Coordinates of C-alpha atoms in Angstrom, one line a residue:
Q23 CA -70.7 -15.3 -45.4
I24 CA -73.8 -13.7 -43.3
E25 CA -72.6 -11.6 -40.4
P26 CA -74.5 -12.9 -36.6
I27 CA -77.6 -10.7 -35.4
T28 CA -76.5 -8.9 -32.5
K29 CA -78.0 -6.5 -29.9
D30 CA -76.4 -3.6 -31.7
C31 CA -78.1 -4.4 -34.8
F32 CA -81.4 -2.9 -33.0
S33 CA -80.5 -0.9 -29.9
Q34 CA -81.4 2.7 -32.3
S35 CA -85.5 1.7 -32.0
V36 CA -87.9 3.4 -34.9
P37 CA -90.8 5.1 -33.9
S38 CA -93.9 3.8 -33.0
L39 CA -97.2 5.5 -34.2
S40 CA -98.0 6.4 -30.9
S41 CA -95.1 8.8 -30.7
F42 CA -96.0 10.7 -32.9
L43 CA -99.9 11.4 -31.1
P44 CA -100.0 14.0 -28.7
P45 CA -99.1 13.7 -25.0
C46 CA -102.9 15.5 -23.9
K47 CA -106.6 14.2 -23.8
P48 CA -108.9 13.9 -24.6
F49 CA -107.1 12.8 -28.3
H50 CA -110.6 14.3 -30.2
L51 CA -109.3 17.9 -30.4
Q52 CA -107.4 18.6 -34.0
V53 CA -103.9 18.4 -34.3
A54 CA -101.7 21.1 -34.6
D55 CA -99.9 20.6 -37.6
L56 CA -96.6 21.2 -35.1
Y57 CA -93.8 18.3 -34.4
C58 CA -91.5 18.7 -30.9
S59 CA -88.2 17.4 -32.2
A60 CA -87.5 17.9 -28.0
C61 CA -90.4 15.9 -26.6
K62 CA -90.7 13.7 -30.1
C63 CA -94.3 14.0 -30.4
A64 CA -97.3 16.3 -32.6
L65 CA -98.6 18.5 -31.0
C66 CA -102.5 19.7 -30.4
E67 CA -103.3 23.4 -30.5
D68 CA -103.6 22.5 -26.3
C69 CA -100.3 21.1 -26.4
L70 CA -98.2 24.8 -27.7
P71 CA -97.8 26.7 -24.5
D72 CA -96.3 23.7 -22.5
H73 CA -94.0 23.4 -25.4
A74 CA -92.8 27.1 -26.6
E75 CA -89.2 26.7 -25.6
H76 CA -88.6 23.5 -27.2
P77 CA -87.6 23.2 -30.5
K78 CA -90.4 22.3 -33.6
V79 CA -90.7 21.8 -37.6
A80 CA -93.8 20.5 -39.7
L81 CA -95.8 18.4 -39.2
S82 CA -95.2 16.8 -42.5
Q83 CA -91.7 17.0 -42.7
A84 CA -91.3 14.9 -40.0
L85 CA -93.3 12.2 -41.1
E86 CA -91.2 12.5 -44.6
Q87 CA -88.1 12.4 -41.9
H88 CA -89.4 9.6 -39.9
R89 CA -90.5 7.3 -43.0
N90 CA -86.9 8.4 -44.9
N91 CA -85.2 6.3 -41.4
L92 CA -87.1 3.8 -41.0
Q93 CA -86.8 3.0 -44.7
E94 CA -83.4 3.1 -44.3
R95 CA -83.2 0.6 -41.2
L96 CA -85.4 -1.6 -43.4
G97 CA -82.5 -1.7 -46.3
A98 CA -80.2 -1.5 -44.6
V99 CA -81.5 -4.9 -42.5
Q100 CA -82.2 -6.1 -46.0
D101 CA -78.7 -6.0 -47.1
R102 CA -77.0 -7.2 -44.1
Y103 CA -78.7 -10.5 -43.7
R104 CA -79.8 -10.7 -47.1
L105 CA -83.6 -12.8 -46.4
P106 CA -83.0 -15.3 -49.4
Q107 CA -79.3 -15.7 -48.4
I108 CA -80.3 -16.9 -44.4
S109 CA -82.8 -18.9 -45.8
D110 CA -80.6 -20.7 -47.9
V111 CA -78.3 -21.3 -45.0
L112 CA -81.5 -22.1 -42.7
S113 CA -82.2 -24.4 -45.6
F114 CA -77.8 -26.0 -45.2
V115 CA -78.3 -26.4 -41.5
K116 CA -81.2 -28.2 -41.5
E117 CA -79.5 -30.0 -44.3
I118 CA -76.7 -30.8 -41.5
L119 CA -78.7 -31.6 -38.5
Q120 CA -80.8 -34.3 -40.4
Q121 CA -77.6 -35.6 -42.3
L122 CA -76.2 -35.6 -38.0
T123 CA -79.5 -37.7 -37.3
N124 CA -78.8 -39.5 -39.5
Q125 CA -75.8 -40.6 -39.2
R126 CA -76.3 -41.0 -34.8
A127 CA -79.0 -43.9 -36.5
S128 CA -76.7 -46.0 -38.5
I129 CA -74.1 -45.6 -35.7
E130 CA -76.6 -46.8 -33.7
E131 CA -77.2 -48.9 -36.4
D132 CA -73.8 -50.2 -35.9
I133 CA -73.3 -50.7 -32.5
Q134 CA -76.1 -53.1 -31.9
S135 CA -75.0 -55.1 -34.8
S136 CA -71.4 -55.0 -33.5
F137 CA -72.3 -56.1 -29.9
E138 CA -75.0 -58.4 -30.9
D139 CA -72.1 -60.3 -33.7
L140 CA -69.8 -60.3 -30.5
H141 CA -72.6 -61.9 -28.4
K142 CA -73.1 -64.5 -31.1
Q143 CA -69.4 -65.4 -31.1
L144 CA -69.2 -65.0 -27.2
D145 CA -72.5 -68.3 -27.3
V146 CA -70.8 -70.3 -30.1
R147 CA -67.6 -70.2 -27.3
K148 CA -69.1 -71.5 -24.3
S149 CA -70.6 -74.1 -26.8
V150 CA -67.0 -74.7 -27.3
L151 CA -65.7 -75.0 -24.3
L152 CA -68.9 -76.4 -22.7
M153 CA -68.7 -79.3 -25.5
E154 CA -65.1 -79.6 -25.1
L155 CA -65.8 -79.7 -21.2
E156 CA -67.8 -82.9 -21.8
V157 CA -65.7 -84.0 -23.8
T158 CA -62.6 -84.0 -21.9
Y159 CA -64.5 -85.4 -18.9
G160 CA -65.9 -88.5 -21.1
L161 CA -62.5 -89.3 -21.5
K162 CA -61.2 -89.4 -18.0
Q163 CA -64.6 -91.0 -16.3
K164 CA -64.1 -93.9 -19.1
V165 CA -60.7 -93.9 -17.9
L166 CA -61.8 -94.1 -13.5
Q167 CA -64.8 -95.8 -14.3
A168 CA -63.1 -99.0 -16.2
Q169 CA -60.6 -99.4 -13.5
I170 CA -63.1 -99.3 -10.4
D171 CA -65.1 -102.4 -13.0
S172 CA -62.3 -103.5 -12.8
L173 CA -61.1 -103.5 -9.4
L174 CA -64.6 -104.9 -8.6
R175 CA -65.0 -107.5 -10.4
G176 CA -61.3 -108.3 -8.9
E177 CA -62.2 -108.4 -5.4
G178 CA -65.2 -110.6 -5.8
D179 CA -63.8 -113.2 -7.8
I180 CA -60.6 -112.9 -5.1
T181 CA -62.9 -112.8 -2.1
A182 CA -64.8 -115.7 -3.0
T183 CA -62.3 -118.0 -3.8
C184 CA -60.0 -117.4 -0.5
T185 CA -63.6 -117.9 0.8
Q186 CA -63.5 -120.7 -0.5
A187 CA -60.2 -122.3 0.1
E188 CA -60.3 -121.0 3.5
E189 CA -64.1 -123.4 4.0
A190 CA -61.4 -126.1 2.1
L191 CA -58.9 -126.2 4.5
A192 CA -61.0 -125.9 7.3
G193 CA -62.1 -129.6 6.9
E194 CA -61.1 -132.6 7.3
P195 CA -59.0 -133.6 4.0
C196 CA -59.9 -136.4 2.6
V197 CA -60.1 -138.2 -0.9
A198 CA -63.7 -136.6 -1.8
S199 CA -62.2 -132.3 -0.9
L200 CA -58.8 -133.7 -3.8
Q201 CA -60.5 -132.3 -6.7
V202 CA -62.2 -129.6 -4.5
E203 CA -59.0 -127.7 -3.7
R204 CA -56.8 -128.6 -6.5
E205 CA -59.5 -126.4 -8.4
L206 CA -58.4 -123.7 -5.4
W207 CA -55.0 -124.0 -5.7
E208 CA -55.2 -123.7 -9.7
R209 CA -57.5 -120.4 -9.4
L210 CA -55.7 -119.1 -6.7
G211 CA -52.9 -118.7 -8.3
E212 CA -55.0 -117.3 -11.5
L213 CA -55.6 -114.7 -9.1
A214 CA -52.1 -114.5 -8.1
G215 CA -50.6 -113.4 -11.3
L216 CA -54.0 -111.7 -12.3
G217 CA -52.3 -107.5 -11.7
L218 CA -54.8 -105.7 -10.8
P219 CA -54.1 -101.9 -11.4
C220 CA -54.1 -100.9 -8.2
Q221 CA -52.6 -97.6 -9.1
P222 CA -55.2 -94.9 -10.3
E223 CA -54.9 -94.6 -14.1
E224 CA -56.3 -91.2 -14.0
N225 CA -56.5 -87.9 -12.3
D226 CA -59.0 -86.0 -11.2
Q227 CA -57.9 -83.1 -12.6
L228 CA -60.0 -80.5 -14.8
D229 CA -59.7 -77.0 -14.7
L230 CA -61.1 -73.6 -16.5
V231 CA -58.6 -71.4 -17.6
M232 CA -60.3 -67.7 -18.7
E233 CA -57.8 -65.0 -18.9
T234 CA -60.4 -62.5 -18.2
D235 CA -58.6 -59.4 -17.4
G236 CA -57.2 -58.5 -20.7
L237 CA -60.4 -59.1 -22.7
R238 CA -62.7 -56.9 -20.1
K239 CA -60.2 -54.2 -20.3
S240 CA -61.3 -54.4 -23.8
I241 CA -64.1 -54.4 -23.8
H242 CA -63.6 -51.3 -21.2
N243 CA -62.4 -50.0 -24.6
L244 CA -64.1 -51.3 -26.9
G245 CA -65.4 -48.2 -29.6
T246 CA -65.3 -45.0 -29.7
I247 CA -67.9 -42.4 -31.2
V248 CA -65.5 -39.7 -33.0
T249 CA -66.7 -36.1 -33.7
T250 CA -65.5 -33.0 -33.5
S251 CA -66.1 -29.5 -33.5
A252 CA -64.4 -28.0 -36.2
V253 CA -65.9 -25.3 -38.0
A254 CA -64.9 -24.2 -41.9
S255 CA -66.1 -20.5 -41.4
Q256 CA -62.8 -20.2 -38.8
S257 CA -60.7 -23.3 -39.9
E258 CA -57.6 -22.0 -41.8
A259 CA -54.6 -23.1 -44.0
M260 CA -51.1 -22.3 -44.2
G261 CA -47.4 -23.0 -46.3
A262 CA -45.8 -22.2 -49.3
G263 CA -48.2 -24.8 -50.7
L264 CA -50.6 -22.5 -50.3
E265 CA -49.6 -20.0 -53.6
Q266 CA -46.7 -22.2 -55.4
C267 CA -45.2 -24.9 -56.7
I268 CA -43.2 -26.4 -59.4
V269 CA -44.0 -29.3 -61.7
G270 CA -43.2 -33.1 -60.1
H271 CA -42.6 -31.9 -56.4
P272 CA -44.1 -32.1 -53.7
A273 CA -45.6 -29.3 -52.5
S274 CA -47.7 -29.3 -49.0
V275 CA -50.3 -27.4 -47.2
T276 CA -50.5 -27.4 -43.1
I277 CA -54.7 -26.5 -41.8
V278 CA -55.6 -25.9 -39.0
T279 CA -59.1 -26.3 -37.4
R280 CA -61.2 -24.7 -34.7
D281 CA -64.3 -24.2 -33.2
K282 CA -67.0 -21.7 -34.0
S283 CA -65.3 -19.5 -31.2
G284 CA -62.1 -19.4 -33.0
G285 CA -60.6 -22.1 -31.2
A286 CA -58.2 -24.2 -31.7
C287 CA -59.3 -27.8 -32.5
K288 CA -57.1 -30.6 -29.7
S289 CA -58.3 -33.6 -31.9
G290 CA -58.0 -35.4 -34.9
N291 CA -60.4 -37.2 -37.7
A292 CA -62.7 -34.0 -39.2
I293 CA -63.5 -34.5 -42.8
L294 CA -61.6 -32.6 -45.0
S295 CA -60.6 -32.7 -49.3
A296 CA -58.9 -31.3 -50.4
E297 CA -58.4 -30.8 -54.5
V298 CA -56.1 -28.5 -57.4
F299 CA -57.7 -27.8 -60.7
T300 CA -57.9 -26.1 -63.6
P301 CA -61.3 -23.9 -65.0
D302 CA -62.0 -27.0 -66.6
G303 CA -61.8 -29.1 -63.7
S304 CA -60.6 -31.1 -61.3
I305 CA -57.0 -32.7 -62.1
V306 CA -55.5 -34.1 -58.3
D307 CA -56.2 -35.5 -54.8
G308 CA -53.1 -35.8 -53.3
E309 CA -53.2 -37.4 -50.1
I310 CA -54.2 -34.9 -46.7
V311 CA -52.4 -36.7 -43.6
D312 CA -54.1 -36.0 -39.8
H313 CA -51.8 -35.2 -37.3
K314 CA -54.7 -36.1 -34.7
N315 CA -53.8 -33.4 -32.7
G316 CA -56.0 -30.5 -35.0
T317 CA -53.9 -30.0 -37.4
Y318 CA -53.5 -31.6 -40.9
E319 CA -51.1 -32.1 -44.2
F320 CA -52.0 -31.6 -48.2
V321 CA -49.3 -33.7 -49.3
Y322 CA -49.9 -32.7 -53.5
T323 CA -48.3 -32.8 -56.8
V324 CA -48.4 -31.3 -60.3
P325 CA -47.8 -32.9 -63.3
K326 CA -48.0 -29.5 -65.1
E327 CA -47.4 -25.5 -65.0
G328 CA -49.8 -23.0 -65.5
D329 CA -52.3 -21.1 -62.5
F330 CA -54.7 -23.9 -60.9
S331 CA -56.8 -23.4 -57.8
L332 CA -56.2 -25.4 -54.2
A333 CA -60.2 -25.7 -53.0
L334 CA -59.9 -27.2 -49.5
R335 CA -63.5 -28.3 -47.7
L336 CA -63.5 -29.1 -44.7
Y337 CA -67.5 -30.8 -44.1
D338 CA -68.0 -30.0 -47.5
Q339 CA -67.2 -26.6 -46.8
H340 CA -64.5 -24.3 -48.0
I341 CA -61.9 -23.2 -45.4
K342 CA -61.1 -19.3 -44.8
G343 CA -59.8 -17.7 -48.0
S344 CA -60.9 -21.4 -50.8
P345 CA -60.5 -22.3 -53.2
F346 CA -56.7 -20.4 -53.2
K347 CA -55.3 -19.4 -56.4
L348 CA -51.6 -21.3 -57.3
T349 CA -48.6 -21.1 -59.7
V350 CA -47.3 -24.0 -60.6
T351 CA -43.5 -23.5 -62.1
K352 CA -41.4 -26.2 -64.3
T353 CA -38.3 -24.6 -61.7
L354 CA -37.8 -21.9 -59.4
E355 CA -37.2 -19.0 -61.7
A356 CA -39.7 -17.0 -60.9
E357 CA -38.6 -16.3 -56.9
L358 CA -35.6 -16.3 -57.8
D359 CA -34.1 -12.7 -56.8
V360 CA -36.0 -13.6 -53.7
G361 CA -34.3 -17.8 -53.1
A362 CA -31.2 -16.8 -54.5
K363 CA -30.6 -14.2 -51.8
R364 CA -32.7 -16.6 -48.7
R365 CA -30.3 -19.6 -49.8
G366 CA -27.4 -17.8 -51.2
K367 CA -27.2 -19.9 -54.6
S368 CA -29.4 -20.0 -58.1
P369 CA -31.8 -22.8 -58.6
G370 CA -30.5 -25.4 -60.8
Q371 CA -31.6 -26.8 -64.2
K372 CA -34.2 -28.4 -65.5
K373 CA -33.7 -32.6 -65.9
K374 CA -35.1 -33.2 -69.9
G375 CA -36.9 -35.8 -69.9
S376 CA -38.0 -38.2 -72.9
K377 CA -40.2 -36.2 -75.1
R378 CA -43.7 -38.4 -76.3
A379 CA -46.7 -37.1 -77.6
S380 CA -48.5 -40.2 -75.0
S381 CA -47.1 -37.9 -72.3
A382 CA -48.3 -35.1 -73.5
L383 CA -49.7 -32.7 -71.0
G384 CA -51.3 -29.3 -72.8
T385 CA -54.5 -28.0 -72.8
P386 CA -57.1 -30.9 -73.6
R387 CA -58.2 -31.1 -77.3
R388 CA -60.5 -32.9 -79.3
K389 CA -59.6 -34.7 -82.1
T390 CA -59.0 -32.6 -85.4
Q391 CA -60.3 -33.4 -89.4
N392 CA -56.9 -36.0 -90.4
P393 CA -56.1 -37.1 -86.9
I394 CA -53.1 -39.2 -86.1
E395 CA -53.3 -42.8 -85.7
D396 CA -53.7 -44.1 -82.6
D397 CA -56.1 -47.0 -80.6
L398 CA -59.4 -45.1 -79.6
I399 CA -62.3 -46.1 -80.8
F400 CA -64.2 -43.8 -79.2
R401 CA -64.8 -41.2 -76.4
I402 CA -67.6 -40.3 -73.2
G403 CA -68.3 -36.9 -71.3
T404 CA -67.9 -33.7 -70.8
K405 CA -68.1 -31.8 -67.5
G406 CA -71.3 -31.3 -66.3
R407 CA -73.6 -32.8 -64.1
N408 CA -76.3 -34.4 -66.5
K409 CA -76.1 -38.2 -67.6
G410 CA -73.0 -39.0 -69.8
E411 CA -71.5 -36.7 -68.1
F412 CA -69.0 -36.1 -65.1
T413 CA -67.0 -34.1 -62.8
N414 CA -63.6 -36.0 -61.3
L415 CA -64.2 -39.3 -62.5
Q416 CA -62.6 -42.4 -60.9
G417 CA -63.2 -45.4 -60.7
V418 CA -64.3 -48.2 -63.4
A419 CA -65.2 -51.1 -63.6
A420 CA -66.0 -53.5 -66.7
S421 CA -69.0 -56.3 -65.8
S422 CA -69.0 -59.3 -67.5
N423 CA -72.5 -58.8 -68.7
G424 CA -71.4 -55.9 -71.8
R425 CA -71.2 -52.7 -69.0
I426 CA -69.0 -50.4 -68.4
L427 CA -69.4 -48.9 -64.9
I428 CA -68.0 -44.8 -63.6
A429 CA -67.1 -43.6 -60.5
D430 CA -68.3 -40.0 -61.1
S431 CA -67.1 -38.7 -57.6
N432 CA -68.1 -35.1 -57.6
N433 CA -71.0 -35.8 -58.7
Q434 CA -71.8 -38.3 -56.0
C435 CA -72.9 -41.4 -58.0
V436 CA -72.1 -44.3 -60.4
Q437 CA -73.4 -44.1 -64.0
I438 CA -73.4 -47.1 -66.6
F439 CA -73.0 -47.5 -70.2
T440 CA -72.8 -50.1 -72.7
N441 CA -69.7 -51.4 -74.0
E442 CA -70.5 -49.2 -77.1
G443 CA -70.6 -46.5 -75.4
E444 CA -74.6 -45.8 -74.8
F445 CA -76.0 -44.0 -71.5
K446 CA -78.0 -47.0 -69.3
S447 CA -78.6 -45.6 -65.8
R448 CA -76.5 -44.1 -62.8
F449 CA -77.6 -44.6 -59.6
G450 CA -76.4 -42.4 -56.5
V451 CA -77.5 -39.3 -54.3
R452 CA -75.5 -37.5 -51.6
G453 CA -75.4 -38.1 -48.4
R454 CA -73.5 -38.7 -45.3
S455 CA -76.3 -42.2 -44.8
P456 CA -75.6 -45.5 -45.7
G457 CA -77.1 -45.5 -49.0
Q458 CA -75.6 -42.1 -50.1
L459 CA -72.2 -41.4 -51.7
Q460 CA -70.3 -38.9 -51.1
R461 CA -67.3 -39.1 -52.8
P462 CA -66.7 -42.3 -54.7
T463 CA -63.9 -43.4 -56.2
G464 CA -63.8 -46.6 -57.2
V465 CA -65.8 -49.2 -58.0
A466 CA -66.4 -53.7 -58.2
V467 CA -69.1 -55.9 -60.0
H468 CA -69.5 -58.6 -58.2
P469 CA -69.9 -62.6 -60.3
S470 CA -73.5 -62.5 -57.7
G471 CA -73.7 -59.2 -60.2
D472 CA -73.4 -56.6 -57.0
I473 CA -72.4 -53.1 -57.7
I474 CA -69.4 -52.3 -54.7
I475 CA -68.0 -48.5 -54.4
A476 CA -65.7 -47.1 -52.4
D477 CA -66.7 -44.0 -50.9
Y478 CA -63.5 -42.1 -49.3
D479 CA -65.1 -39.5 -47.1
N480 CA -68.2 -42.1 -45.9
K481 CA -65.2 -44.0 -44.6
W482 CA -66.5 -47.4 -46.2
V483 CA -67.5 -49.6 -48.8
S484 CA -71.6 -49.9 -50.4
I485 CA -72.8 -52.8 -51.7
F486 CA -76.0 -52.3 -54.6
S487 CA -77.7 -54.5 -56.2
C488 CA -77.2 -54.3 -59.8
E489 CA -80.4 -52.0 -60.3
G490 CA -78.7 -49.9 -57.8
K491 CA -80.8 -50.8 -54.7
F492 CA -78.9 -50.4 -51.6
K493 CA -78.0 -53.7 -50.0
A494 CA -75.4 -52.8 -47.2
K495 CA -72.1 -51.6 -46.2
L496 CA -68.5 -52.9 -44.6
G497 CA -65.7 -51.8 -43.4
S498 CA -67.7 -48.7 -40.9
G499 CA -65.2 -48.0 -38.5
R500 CA -62.1 -49.6 -39.9
L501 CA -62.0 -48.1 -43.1
M502 CA -60.1 -43.8 -43.3
G503 CA -60.1 -43.3 -47.2
P504 CA -61.5 -46.0 -49.4
K505 CA -59.3 -45.5 -52.7
G506 CA -60.0 -48.4 -54.9
V507 CA -61.7 -51.3 -54.4
S508 CA -61.7 -55.5 -56.4
V509 CA -63.1 -59.0 -55.8
D510 CA -60.6 -61.9 -55.0
Q511 CA -61.3 -65.2 -56.8
N512 CA -63.4 -65.8 -53.7
G513 CA -65.5 -63.5 -54.3
H514 CA -64.1 -61.6 -51.1
V515 CA -63.9 -57.5 -51.2
I516 CA -60.5 -56.3 -52.2
V517 CA -60.1 -52.6 -50.6
V518 CA -57.3 -49.9 -50.8
D519 CA -57.5 -47.5 -48.5
N520 CA -55.7 -44.5 -49.4
K521 CA -54.7 -42.5 -46.2
A522 CA -54.6 -45.8 -44.1
C523 CA -52.1 -46.7 -46.5
T524 CA -53.0 -50.6 -46.3
V525 CA -55.4 -53.1 -48.6
F526 CA -58.0 -54.8 -46.2
I527 CA -60.2 -58.3 -47.4
F528 CA -63.7 -58.9 -46.4
Q529 CA -66.0 -61.3 -47.2
L530 CA -68.9 -60.1 -49.1
T531 CA -71.1 -60.2 -45.5
G532 CA -68.8 -57.2 -43.5
K533 CA -66.2 -59.8 -42.0
L534 CA -62.9 -58.6 -42.1
I535 CA -60.7 -62.0 -43.3
T536 CA -57.3 -59.9 -42.9
K537 CA -55.5 -57.2 -43.6
F538 CA -52.1 -56.0 -44.9
G539 CA -49.3 -52.5 -45.3
S540 CA -48.7 -49.7 -43.3
R541 CA -47.6 -45.9 -44.2
G542 CA -44.2 -45.8 -45.9
N543 CA -41.6 -47.1 -48.9
G544 CA -40.6 -50.5 -48.2
D545 CA -41.9 -53.8 -49.8
K546 CA -44.3 -54.4 -47.6
Q547 CA -46.0 -50.7 -47.0
F548 CA -47.5 -47.3 -49.5
A549 CA -47.3 -44.5 -49.8
G550 CA -50.5 -43.5 -51.1
P551 CA -52.4 -46.8 -53.5
H552 CA -54.9 -46.1 -55.7
F553 CA -56.7 -49.1 -57.5
A554 CA -56.1 -52.6 -56.8
A555 CA -56.6 -56.3 -59.1
V556 CA -56.6 -59.3 -59.2
N557 CA -54.3 -62.4 -61.7
K558 CA -54.7 -65.7 -62.2
N559 CA -53.5 -66.7 -59.7
N560 CA -55.5 -65.0 -57.1
E561 CA -52.9 -62.3 -56.1
I562 CA -53.5 -59.1 -55.6
I563 CA -51.9 -56.2 -57.9
V564 CA -51.5 -52.8 -55.7
T565 CA -50.1 -49.2 -57.3
D566 CA -49.0 -47.7 -55.1
F567 CA -49.2 -43.9 -56.2
H568 CA -46.4 -41.9 -54.6
N569 CA -43.3 -44.6 -54.2
H570 CA -44.1 -44.4 -58.3
S571 CA -44.2 -48.3 -58.0
V572 CA -46.6 -51.3 -58.7
K573 CA -46.8 -54.3 -56.4
V574 CA -48.1 -57.6 -56.1
F575 CA -49.5 -59.5 -53.2
T576 CA -50.2 -63.1 -52.1
L577 CA -53.5 -63.1 -50.0
E578 CA -52.1 -63.4 -47.4
G579 CA -49.8 -59.6 -47.5
E580 CA -46.3 -61.6 -49.1
L581 CA -44.8 -60.0 -51.1
V582 CA -44.7 -61.3 -54.5
L583 CA -43.4 -59.0 -57.3
K584 CA -42.2 -55.6 -57.2
F585 CA -41.3 -53.0 -60.5
G586 CA -41.8 -49.8 -61.4
S587 CA -40.2 -46.0 -60.7
N588 CA -40.2 -42.8 -60.6
G589 CA -39.1 -41.6 -63.9
E590 CA -40.2 -41.4 -67.2
G591 CA -38.7 -43.8 -69.1
N592 CA -40.2 -47.0 -70.6
G593 CA -41.3 -48.7 -67.3
Q594 CA -41.4 -46.4 -65.5
F595 CA -44.2 -44.2 -63.2
N596 CA -45.1 -40.6 -62.4
A597 CA -47.7 -41.9 -59.6
P598 CA -49.0 -44.8 -61.1
T599 CA -53.2 -44.9 -60.6
G600 CA -55.6 -47.6 -62.4
V601 CA -54.2 -51.3 -63.0
A602 CA -56.4 -54.6 -64.5
V603 CA -55.0 -57.9 -65.7
D604 CA -55.9 -59.6 -69.1
I605 CA -56.3 -62.9 -70.2
N606 CA -52.5 -62.9 -70.3
G607 CA -51.4 -62.2 -67.3
N608 CA -50.2 -59.4 -68.6
I609 CA -50.7 -55.4 -66.4
I610 CA -52.0 -52.6 -67.6
V611 CA -51.0 -49.4 -65.5
A612 CA -52.4 -46.0 -65.9
D613 CA -49.2 -44.0 -65.2
W614 CA -51.3 -40.9 -64.0
G615 CA -48.7 -37.8 -63.8
N616 CA -47.1 -39.0 -67.4
S617 CA -50.7 -39.4 -68.3
R618 CA -49.8 -43.0 -70.8
I619 CA -51.3 -46.4 -70.2
Q620 CA -47.6 -48.5 -70.3
V621 CA -48.0 -52.6 -70.3
F622 CA -45.9 -55.5 -69.1
D623 CA -45.7 -59.0 -68.6
G624 CA -46.9 -60.6 -66.0
S625 CA -43.6 -60.6 -64.3
G626 CA -43.3 -57.1 -64.3
S627 CA -40.8 -56.6 -67.8
F628 CA -41.8 -53.2 -70.3
L629 CA -43.5 -54.5 -73.0
S630 CA -45.7 -51.5 -75.2
Y631 CA -47.9 -48.8 -74.5
I632 CA -51.4 -48.1 -75.6
N633 CA -51.4 -45.0 -77.9
T634 CA -53.0 -42.4 -76.9
S635 CA -51.0 -39.7 -79.4
A636 CA -54.2 -38.0 -81.2
D637 CA -56.3 -37.7 -78.1
P638 CA -53.7 -37.4 -75.3
L639 CA -55.2 -38.4 -71.8
Y640 CA -54.9 -35.6 -69.0
G641 CA -54.2 -37.2 -65.4
P642 CA -55.7 -40.5 -66.2
Q643 CA -57.1 -42.3 -63.1
G644 CA -58.8 -45.6 -62.9
L645 CA -58.7 -48.3 -66.0
A646 CA -60.1 -52.0 -66.4
L647 CA -60.5 -54.0 -69.2
T648 CA -64.1 -54.3 -70.8
S649 CA -65.7 -57.8 -71.8
D650 CA -65.5 -57.4 -75.2
G651 CA -61.4 -57.4 -74.4
H652 CA -60.9 -53.9 -74.9
V653 CA -59.1 -51.3 -72.0
V654 CA -61.4 -48.1 -70.7
V655 CA -60.3 -45.6 -68.5
A656 CA -61.4 -42.4 -66.7
D657 CA -59.4 -39.5 -68.5
S658 CA -60.0 -37.4 -65.2
G659 CA -58.4 -33.9 -66.5
N660 CA -59.9 -34.4 -69.9
H661 CA -63.9 -35.1 -67.8
C662 CA -64.8 -38.3 -70.0
F663 CA -63.9 -41.9 -70.3
K664 CA -62.1 -43.6 -73.1
V665 CA -61.7 -47.4 -75.0
Y666 CA -58.9 -47.6 -76.5
R667 CA -57.9 -51.2 -79.0
Y668 CA -55.9 -53.7 -77.2
L669 CA -54.5 -56.6 -79.0
Q670 CA -53.8 -59.7 -75.8

């Protein structure tokens, strides 16, 4: 880390060339080979008398001393600030500024599009109200106009007939008028029984109720520009989970974010990432809880003992002390003396579990010459950044045209292979602007051929063409930490938000259809959900990581089925991750902590394992069924993906 440059660094000035010139004039006189240490100048013969009492040294000695001092000062500055390192930091800060500028442009675009959409919705509502007004007015006007027409006709008939009757009565009665008077009598009888509508048949009420106060308040508070002044170099972590934890038991670390001056930040929403990993790669992400006050809690569970590293990054930079050395033990025996004194009792016995080769969590190994027979067809990948190499691969998808897609999380890309494992292409550029990937964790293929990617750190879902060309993003401003994605039978995008503990359903256009779920351990709640799949009934199957269960929901968010509990037995889970459904409705689940793959029927009853004995899994993540009926799984701890035979 480069220390800041201060005035003290240059408080001692380096003598200039003019200090070696004699103070007298003219300068053409020959200079003596002496240097006045008191006056810090060279002396000519004329100046010697004036410096008789001053200490003097040979000019050559003074020149050599000043040269040494200059060289020493130059070395100190170069050692302290290291120009190549400054250049690297300069490039990095410029990159941050560029990302900030890009993000501003992206947010500006989001604001414009959001308000344009609101304007369209308001215009649509305006048109609907005006149409409703015209229809309502037309119905009421028709009734009143018909009544008016009826009254006018009745009034005219009555007036005319009455006038004729009065005229007949005014004349002398005679035989000639008898027929006319009879007709008038009959006509007056008809008019008397006519029953004209003499009461209004409609009213004039036509009001507008426009509840605008709530809308105005909502508009006033619509949208928030979220940021924080937190910097990694000042932020710090604390808690027992920084140094040690117990296998299979949750451990926690508290992160306190600070600004450049070391002051505590008071607001949340900082972009934090955390990983627990061995020297050969990442193993577990865990869950980060934002307390919205500038502090955060990272909760994680490690499935095996050994020495690990815990990396805590703020805006992709290590915080103070990161990465931390972490010791994971099976029990508290390492703390026996201290722990017993503190609690007044000895640690308990470790619970024994059933032993299976497919649950092995030892050091990853490749097949021997005579491997145990299992269902593995092939494996692809090692740790690295080149094509066919991975660093913390997460989500997996399979397309109908025989392609396998891998979300290579820490390499910020998606890699594409054939069903036979042949590398075809990859795409992705690291960054926080639309079209870039910061931490791709989930991947799915839309029936249109588009590739859908959940970007955990960018907090949105990106949509790319099948050639890897960026098309759009959705969920920006709504999602907090999207982990898995899937597509239902309607072509809608299912997003599992790991951090918000919510499932979102979007149209491909980005319009939110519905959402369900919250944090907790209830039937309709989640604790760090990971991935999702859709069955033939168009129901959503979600792996509930920290609740050690699998849950099935309708598209409206109603719970249909829940199965699984914490453990190592058949049908139990230690943090389920990837999930897929076969053509018969059977549910295939990657059991992360137990490092195995289990198969259940559609009602959640355990059926079998996929045999992974010969080349054990190590923290499996995403899982999918290929178009030719095999199971492909992201073996994250082994930095590869594996394809297994599967009998449907």
